[in-house]
PDB file of C-alpha atoms in Angstrom:
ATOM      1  CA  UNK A 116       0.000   0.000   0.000  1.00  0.00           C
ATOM      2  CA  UNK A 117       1.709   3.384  -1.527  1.00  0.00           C
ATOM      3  CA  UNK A 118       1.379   6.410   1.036  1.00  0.00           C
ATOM      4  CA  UNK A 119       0.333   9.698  -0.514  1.00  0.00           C
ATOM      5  CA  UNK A 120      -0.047  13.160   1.110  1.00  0.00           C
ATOM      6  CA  UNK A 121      -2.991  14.947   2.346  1.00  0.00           C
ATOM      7  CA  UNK A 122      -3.941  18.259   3.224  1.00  0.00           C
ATOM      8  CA  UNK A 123      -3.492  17.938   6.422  1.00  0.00           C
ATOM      9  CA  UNK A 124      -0.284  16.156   6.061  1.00  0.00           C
ATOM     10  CA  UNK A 125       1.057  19.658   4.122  1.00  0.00           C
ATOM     11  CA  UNK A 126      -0.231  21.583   6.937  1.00  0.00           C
ATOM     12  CA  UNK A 127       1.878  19.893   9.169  1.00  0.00           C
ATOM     13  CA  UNK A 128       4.842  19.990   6.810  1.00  0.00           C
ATOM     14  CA  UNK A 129       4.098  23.846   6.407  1.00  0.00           C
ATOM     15  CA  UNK A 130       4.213  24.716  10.004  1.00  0.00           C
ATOM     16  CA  UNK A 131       7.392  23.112  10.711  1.00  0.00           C
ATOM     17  CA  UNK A 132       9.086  24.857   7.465  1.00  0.00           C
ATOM     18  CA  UNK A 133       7.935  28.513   9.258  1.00  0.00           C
ATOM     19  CA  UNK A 134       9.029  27.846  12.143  1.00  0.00           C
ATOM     20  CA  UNK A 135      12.612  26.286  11.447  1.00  0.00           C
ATOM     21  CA  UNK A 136      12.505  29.691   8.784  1.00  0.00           C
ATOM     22  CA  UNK A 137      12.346  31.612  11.656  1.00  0.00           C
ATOM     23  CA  UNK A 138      14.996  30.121  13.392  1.00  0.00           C
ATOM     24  CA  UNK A 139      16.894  30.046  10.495  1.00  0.00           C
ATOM     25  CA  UNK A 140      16.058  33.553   9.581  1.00  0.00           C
ATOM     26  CA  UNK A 141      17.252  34.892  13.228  1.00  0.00           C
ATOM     27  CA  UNK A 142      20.363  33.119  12.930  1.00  0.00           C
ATOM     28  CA  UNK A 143      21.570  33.924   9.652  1.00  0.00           C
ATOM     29  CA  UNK A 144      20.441  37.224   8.910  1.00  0.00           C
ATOM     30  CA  UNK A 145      20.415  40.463  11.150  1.00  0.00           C
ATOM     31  CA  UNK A 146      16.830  39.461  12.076  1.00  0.00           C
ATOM     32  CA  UNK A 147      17.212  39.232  15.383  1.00  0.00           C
ATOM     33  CA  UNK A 148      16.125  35.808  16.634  1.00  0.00           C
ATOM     34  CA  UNK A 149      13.164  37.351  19.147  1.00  0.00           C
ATOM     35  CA  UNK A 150      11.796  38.749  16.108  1.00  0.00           C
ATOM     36  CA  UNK A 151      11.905  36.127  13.487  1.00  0.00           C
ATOM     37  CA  UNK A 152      10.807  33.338  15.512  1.00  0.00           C
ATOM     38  CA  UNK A 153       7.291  34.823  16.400  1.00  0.00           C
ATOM     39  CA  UNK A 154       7.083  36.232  13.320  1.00  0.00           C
ATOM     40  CA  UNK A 155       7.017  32.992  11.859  1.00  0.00           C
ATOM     41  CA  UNK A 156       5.223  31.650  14.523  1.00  0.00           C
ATOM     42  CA  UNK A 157       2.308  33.500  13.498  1.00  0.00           C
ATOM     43  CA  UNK A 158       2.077  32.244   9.665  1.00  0.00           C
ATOM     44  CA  UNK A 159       2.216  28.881  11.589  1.00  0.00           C
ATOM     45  CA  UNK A 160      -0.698  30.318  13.065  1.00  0.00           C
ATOM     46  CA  UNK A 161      -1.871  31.180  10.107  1.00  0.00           C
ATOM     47  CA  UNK A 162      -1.586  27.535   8.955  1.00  0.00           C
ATOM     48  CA  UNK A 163      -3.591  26.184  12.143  1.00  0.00           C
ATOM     49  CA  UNK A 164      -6.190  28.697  11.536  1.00  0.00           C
ATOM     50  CA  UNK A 165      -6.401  27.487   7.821  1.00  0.00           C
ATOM     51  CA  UNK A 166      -6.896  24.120   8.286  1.00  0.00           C
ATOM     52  CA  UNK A 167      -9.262  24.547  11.293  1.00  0.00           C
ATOM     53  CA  UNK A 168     -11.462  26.731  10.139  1.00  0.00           C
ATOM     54  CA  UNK A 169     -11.252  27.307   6.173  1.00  0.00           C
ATOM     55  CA  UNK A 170     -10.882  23.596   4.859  1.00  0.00           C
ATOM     56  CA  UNK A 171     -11.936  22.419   8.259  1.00  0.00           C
ATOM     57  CA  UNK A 172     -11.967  18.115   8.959  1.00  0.00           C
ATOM     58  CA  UNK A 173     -15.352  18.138   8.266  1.00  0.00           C
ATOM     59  CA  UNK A 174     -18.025  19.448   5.567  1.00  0.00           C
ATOM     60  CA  UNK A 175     -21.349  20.200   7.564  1.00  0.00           C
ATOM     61  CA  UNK A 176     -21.756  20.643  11.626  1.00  0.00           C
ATOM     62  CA  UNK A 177     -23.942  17.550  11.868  1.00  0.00           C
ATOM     63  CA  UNK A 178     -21.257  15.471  10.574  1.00  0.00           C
ATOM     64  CA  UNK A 179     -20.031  15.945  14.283  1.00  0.00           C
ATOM     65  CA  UNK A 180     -23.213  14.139  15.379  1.00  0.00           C
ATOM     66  CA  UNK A 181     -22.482  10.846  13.953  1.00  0.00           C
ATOM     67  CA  UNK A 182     -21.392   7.610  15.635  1.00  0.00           C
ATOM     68  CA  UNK A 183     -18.826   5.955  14.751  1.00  0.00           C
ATOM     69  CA  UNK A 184     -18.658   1.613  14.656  1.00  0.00           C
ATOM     70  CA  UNK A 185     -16.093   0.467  16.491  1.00  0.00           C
ATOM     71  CA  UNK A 186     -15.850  -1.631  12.592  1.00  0.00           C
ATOM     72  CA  UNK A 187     -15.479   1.723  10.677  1.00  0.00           C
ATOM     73  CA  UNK A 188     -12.363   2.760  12.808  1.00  0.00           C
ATOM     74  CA  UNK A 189      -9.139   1.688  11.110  1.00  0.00           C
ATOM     75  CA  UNK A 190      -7.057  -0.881  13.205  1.00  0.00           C
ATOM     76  CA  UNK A 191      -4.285   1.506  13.833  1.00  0.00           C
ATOM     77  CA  UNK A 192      -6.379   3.174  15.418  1.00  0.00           C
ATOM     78  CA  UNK A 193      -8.563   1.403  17.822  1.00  0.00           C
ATOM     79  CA  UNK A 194      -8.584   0.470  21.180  1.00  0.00           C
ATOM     80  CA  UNK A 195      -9.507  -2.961  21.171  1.00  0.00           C
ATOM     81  CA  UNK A 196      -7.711  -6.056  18.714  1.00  0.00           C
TER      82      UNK A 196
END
């Protein structure tokens, strides 16, 4: 079975890249560090925001409302063999 990537998999990809950037930025440049770093930390922010509330893990509100079979959740996953 061949992996691919999701959205959500980016999202997590993206908010590590800002925030090493801004650790890389504050070292390497005359950025100071204190600036860079939060700086950065809020387009991870931005990133968290994005994928919460814009292309958010589910399409309507009642999809919240559903139950889940304990035969629906992938074995990874679930709590019992």
């Amino acid at each position: 079975m061949a992996y691919s990537l999701h959205y959500y998999d980016l999202v997590l990809a993206c908010i590590g890249a800002s925030l090493a950037a801004g650790v890389l930025i504050g070292y390497a440049t005359p950025v100071a560090f204190e600036v860079s770093v939060p700086l950065f930390g809020l387009v991870a922010t931005g990133f968290v925001g994005h994928a919460l509330f814009v292309n958010g893990p589910v399409d309507q509100a009642e999809d919240l409302t559903e139950e889940v079979e304990l035969e629906e959740v992938p074995t990874v996953l679930s709590p019992v063999e």
